[in-house]
Amino acid sequence: MADKITKGATFQAQEVVDKYRAIYYAGASGDFNPIHIDPEFGKMVGLGGVILHGLCALGFVAKSVTDWTGDPGKLKKLRCRFATPVHIEDTITVAGEVLDVSGGRAVLNLKVTRHNGDEVEKNVTAEVEV
């Protein structure tokens, strides 16, 4: 948890995608697209197996930010462009930096990568209350 949010502050967090994560997310979201829950279907369509829901991966990013701020209510905006699929057992790393603090809010730039260095989400920014 951040002691104080200031310009230039950084943080990093990691999350491992456990083998049941896509099933849990499908149940919660109602998105049972076979690319998320059927490994054979994922292979057949060229994805190499099951891929995680993009919004679930973005949920990991949101959790990283709110863990850092220490209060989920402080996250006010979060945006990204999905770039690369996330697979089961991938490790997602979120690296954040505070670009600016003004008007009671901080603007964060976030880099989200898989264990092989691929950016899974691009142009990721967040605004948090300070």
PDB file of C-alpha atoms in Angstrom:
ATOM      1  CA  MET A   1       0.000   0.000   0.000  1.00  0.00           C
ATOM      2  CA  ALA A   2       1.282   3.454  -0.916  1.00  0.00           C
ATOM      3  CA  ASP A   3       2.169   5.714   2.018  1.00  0.00           C
ATOM      4  CA  LYS A   4       1.574   8.818  -0.061  1.00  0.00           C
ATOM      5  CA  ILE A   5       0.776   9.142  -3.755  1.00  0.00           C
ATOM      6  CA  THR A   6       3.223  11.537  -5.386  1.00  0.00           C
ATOM      7  CA  LYS A   7       4.374  12.248  -8.928  1.00  0.00           C
ATOM      8  CA  GLY A   8       7.008   9.723  -9.958  1.00  0.00           C
ATOM      9  CA  ALA A   9       5.950   7.070  -7.420  1.00  0.00           C
ATOM     10  CA  THR A  10       6.067   3.520  -8.782  1.00  0.00           C
ATOM     11  CA  PHE A  11       4.701   0.126  -7.871  1.00  0.00           C
ATOM     12  CA  GLN A  12       4.632  -3.385  -9.274  1.00  0.00           C
ATOM     13  CA  ALA A  13       2.378  -6.393  -8.756  1.00  0.00           C
ATOM     14  CA  GLN A  14       2.065  -9.872 -10.213  1.00  0.00           C
ATOM     15  CA  GLU A  15      -0.774 -12.322 -10.617  1.00  0.00           C
ATOM     16  CA  VAL A  16      -0.597 -15.947 -11.778  1.00  0.00           C
ATOM     17  CA  VAL A  17      -3.612 -17.101 -13.792  1.00  0.00           C
ATOM     18  CA  ASP A  18      -4.657 -20.305 -12.061  1.00  0.00           C
ATOM     19  CA  LYS A  19      -6.174 -23.130 -14.108  1.00  0.00           C
ATOM     20  CA  TYR A  20      -9.719 -22.432 -12.903  1.00  0.00           C
ATOM     21  CA  ARG A  21      -9.700 -18.611 -13.317  1.00  0.00           C
ATOM     22  CA  ALA A  22     -11.457 -18.581 -16.714  1.00  0.00           C
ATOM     23  CA  ILE A  23     -14.147 -20.969 -15.400  1.00  0.00           C
ATOM     24  CA  TYR A  24     -14.753 -18.782 -12.340  1.00  0.00           C
ATOM     25  CA  TYR A  25     -14.952 -15.669 -14.513  1.00  0.00           C
ATOM     26  CA  ALA A  26     -17.303 -17.367 -16.994  1.00  0.00           C
ATOM     27  CA  GLY A  27     -19.640 -18.216 -14.129  1.00  0.00           C
ATOM     28  CA  ALA A  28     -19.539 -14.686 -12.754  1.00  0.00           C
ATOM     29  CA  SER A  29     -19.915 -12.929 -16.103  1.00  0.00           C
ATOM     30  CA  GLY A  30     -22.114 -15.364 -17.994  1.00  0.00           C
ATOM     31  CA  ASP A  31     -19.557 -15.421 -20.852  1.00  0.00           C
ATOM     32  CA  PHE A  32     -19.178 -19.116 -21.641  1.00  0.00           C
ATOM     33  CA  ASN A  33     -17.611 -18.588 -25.079  1.00  0.00           C
ATOM     34  CA  PRO A  34     -15.711 -21.850 -25.707  1.00  0.00           C
ATOM     35  CA  ILE A  35     -12.445 -19.954 -26.330  1.00  0.00           C
ATOM     36  CA  HIS A  36     -12.471 -19.280 -22.571  1.00  0.00           C
ATOM     37  CA  ILE A  37     -13.460 -22.693 -21.223  1.00  0.00           C
ATOM     38  CA  ASP A  38     -12.699 -25.429 -23.797  1.00  0.00           C
ATOM     39  CA  PRO A  39      -8.965 -26.050 -24.390  1.00  0.00           C
ATOM     40  CA  GLU A  40      -9.597 -28.182 -27.510  1.00  0.00           C
ATOM     41  CA  PHE A  41     -11.764 -25.468 -29.056  1.00  0.00           C
ATOM     42  CA  GLY A  42      -9.102 -22.862 -28.239  1.00  0.00           C
ATOM     43  CA  LYS A  43      -6.495 -24.983 -30.024  1.00  0.00           C
ATOM     44  CA  MET A  44      -8.796 -25.595 -32.997  1.00  0.00           C
ATOM     45  CA  VAL A  45      -9.249 -21.838 -33.593  1.00  0.00           C
ATOM     46  CA  GLY A  46      -5.522 -21.130 -33.297  1.00  0.00           C
ATOM     47  CA  LEU A  47      -5.341 -19.687 -29.790  1.00  0.00           C
ATOM     48  CA  GLY A  48      -3.205 -22.492 -28.391  1.00  0.00           C
ATOM     49  CA  GLY A  49      -5.793 -23.372 -25.742  1.00  0.00           C
ATOM     50  CA  VAL A  50      -8.055 -21.487 -23.395  1.00  0.00           C
ATOM     51  CA  ILE A  51      -7.598 -17.725 -23.176  1.00  0.00           C
ATOM     52  CA  LEU A  52      -8.642 -15.607 -20.244  1.00  0.00           C
ATOM     53  CA  HIS A  53     -11.472 -13.084 -20.635  1.00  0.00           C
ATOM     54  CA  GLY A  54      -9.997  -9.648 -21.357  1.00  0.00           C
ATOM     55  CA  LEU A  55     -12.038  -8.041 -18.611  1.00  0.00           C
ATOM     56  CA  CYS A  56     -10.750 -10.609 -16.126  1.00  0.00           C
ATOM     57  CA  ALA A  57      -7.173  -9.644 -17.038  1.00  0.00           C
ATOM     58  CA  LEU A  58      -8.183  -5.993 -16.649  1.00  0.00           C
ATOM     59  CA  GLY A  59      -9.612  -6.959 -13.256  1.00  0.00           C
ATOM     60  CA  PHE A  60      -6.100  -8.045 -12.220  1.00  0.00           C
ATOM     61  CA  VAL A  61      -4.886  -4.565 -13.212  1.00  0.00           C
ATOM     62  CA  ALA A  62      -7.645  -2.902 -11.179  1.00  0.00           C
ATOM     63  CA  LYS A  63      -6.771  -5.089  -8.185  1.00  0.00           C
ATOM     64  CA  SER A  64      -3.100  -4.106  -8.482  1.00  0.00           C
ATOM     65  CA  VAL A  65      -4.030  -0.428  -8.405  1.00  0.00           C
ATOM     66  CA  THR A  66      -6.495  -0.737  -5.530  1.00  0.00           C
ATOM     67  CA  ASP A  67      -4.062  -2.890  -3.516  1.00  0.00           C
ATOM     68  CA  TRP A  68      -1.484  -0.134  -4.030  1.00  0.00           C
ATOM     69  CA  THR A  69      -3.850   2.668  -3.010  1.00  0.00           C
ATOM     70  CA  GLY A  70      -5.246   0.610  -0.129  1.00  0.00           C
ATOM     71  CA  ASP A  71      -8.847   1.596  -0.897  1.00  0.00           C
ATOM     72  CA  PRO A  72     -10.908   0.233  -3.831  1.00  0.00           C
ATOM     73  CA  GLY A  73     -13.044   3.384  -3.729  1.00  0.00           C
ATOM     74  CA  LYS A  74     -10.073   5.486  -4.822  1.00  0.00           C
ATOM     75  CA  LEU A  75      -9.965   4.010  -8.339  1.00  0.00           C
ATOM     76  CA  LYS A  76     -11.962   6.450 -10.480  1.00  0.00           C
ATOM     77  CA  LYS A  77     -10.995   5.580 -14.070  1.00  0.00           C
ATOM     78  CA  LEU A  78      -9.285   2.675 -15.816  1.00  0.00           C
ATOM     79  CA  ARG A  79      -8.771   2.219 -19.526  1.00  0.00           C
ATOM     80  CA  CYS A  80      -6.776   0.046 -21.875  1.00  0.00           C
ATOM     81  CA  ARG A  81      -6.566  -1.566 -25.280  1.00  0.00           C
ATOM     82  CA  PHE A  82      -6.412  -5.355 -25.227  1.00  0.00           C
ATOM     83  CA  ALA A  83      -3.374  -6.451 -27.218  1.00  0.00           C
ATOM     84  CA  THR A  84      -2.387 -10.086 -26.583  1.00  0.00           C
ATOM     85  CA  PRO A  85      -4.352 -13.039 -25.198  1.00  0.00           C
ATOM     86  CA  VAL A  86      -3.604 -14.219 -21.669  1.00  0.00           C
ATOM     87  CA  HIS A  87      -3.407 -17.973 -21.179  1.00  0.00           C
ATOM     88  CA  ILE A  88      -3.929 -20.183 -18.165  1.00  0.00           C
ATOM     89  CA  GLU A  89      -0.821 -20.265 -15.924  1.00  0.00           C
ATOM     90  CA  ASP A  90       0.558 -17.028 -17.418  1.00  0.00           C
ATOM     91  CA  THR A  91       2.041 -14.609 -14.927  1.00  0.00           C
ATOM     92  CA  ILE A  92       0.781 -11.069 -15.437  1.00  0.00           C
ATOM     93  CA  THR A  93       2.956  -8.217 -14.218  1.00  0.00           C
ATOM     94  CA  VAL A  94       1.547  -4.734 -13.671  1.00  0.00           C
ATOM     95  CA  ALA A  95       4.066  -1.896 -13.364  1.00  0.00           C
ATOM     96  CA  GLY A  96       2.663   1.512 -12.515  1.00  0.00           C
ATOM     97  CA  GLU A  97       4.020   5.035 -12.357  1.00  0.00           C
ATOM     98  CA  VAL A  98       2.322   8.216 -11.229  1.00  0.00           C
ATOM     99  CA  LEU A  99       2.550  10.718 -14.093  1.00  0.00           C
ATOM    100  CA  ASP A 100       0.758  13.633 -12.457  1.00  0.00           C
ATOM    101  CA  VAL A 101      -1.041  14.646  -9.291  1.00  0.00           C
ATOM    102  CA  SER A 102      -3.487  17.531  -9.328  1.00  0.00           C
ATOM    103  CA  GLY A 103      -7.000  18.432  -8.284  1.00  0.00           C
ATOM    104  CA  GLY A 104      -7.182  15.567  -5.791  1.00  0.00           C
ATOM    105  CA  ARG A 105      -6.438  12.921  -8.420  1.00  0.00           C
ATOM    106  CA  ALA A 106      -3.356  11.101  -9.665  1.00  0.00           C
ATOM    107  CA  VAL A 107      -2.917   9.893 -13.236  1.00  0.00           C
ATOM    108  CA  LEU A 108      -1.128   6.553 -13.565  1.00  0.00           C
ATOM    109  CA  ASN A 109       0.577   4.968 -16.533  1.00  0.00           C
ATOM    110  CA  LEU A 110       0.480   1.173 -16.340  1.00  0.00           C
ATOM    111  CA  LYS A 111       2.467  -1.420 -18.248  1.00  0.00           C
ATOM    112  CA  VAL A 112       0.872  -4.875 -18.282  1.00  0.00           C
ATOM    113  CA  THR A 113       2.990  -7.790 -19.490  1.00  0.00           C
ATOM    114  CA  ARG A 114       3.038 -11.575 -19.508  1.00  0.00           C
ATOM    115  CA  HIS A 115       5.980 -13.568 -18.215  1.00  0.00           C
ATOM    116  CA  ASN A 116       7.482 -13.620 -21.749  1.00  0.00           C
ATOM    117  CA  GLY A 117       7.457  -9.809 -21.947  1.00  0.00           C
ATOM    118  CA  ASP A 118       4.478  -9.469 -24.309  1.00  0.00           C
ATOM    119  CA  GLU A 119       2.266  -6.496 -23.487  1.00  0.00           C
ATOM    120  CA  VAL A 120      -1.207  -7.950 -22.938  1.00  0.00           C
ATOM    121  CA  GLU A 121      -2.848  -4.545 -22.603  1.00  0.00           C
ATOM    122  CA  LYS A 122      -1.612  -1.290 -24.111  1.00  0.00           C
ATOM    123  CA  ASN A 123      -2.285   2.376 -23.444  1.00  0.00           C
ATOM    124  CA  VAL A 124      -3.294   1.477 -19.898  1.00  0.00           C
ATOM    125  CA  THR A 125      -4.070   4.463 -17.698  1.00  0.00           C
ATOM    126  CA  ALA A 126      -5.841   4.927 -14.409  1.00  0.00           C
ATOM    127  CA  GLU A 127      -6.976   7.802 -12.250  1.00  0.00           C
ATOM    128  CA  VAL A 128      -7.044   7.486  -8.499  1.00  0.00           C
ATOM    129  CA  GLU A 129      -8.183   9.792  -5.753  1.00  0.00           C
ATOM    130  CA  VAL A 130      -5.381  11.075  -3.540  1.00  0.00           C
TER     131      VAL A 130
END
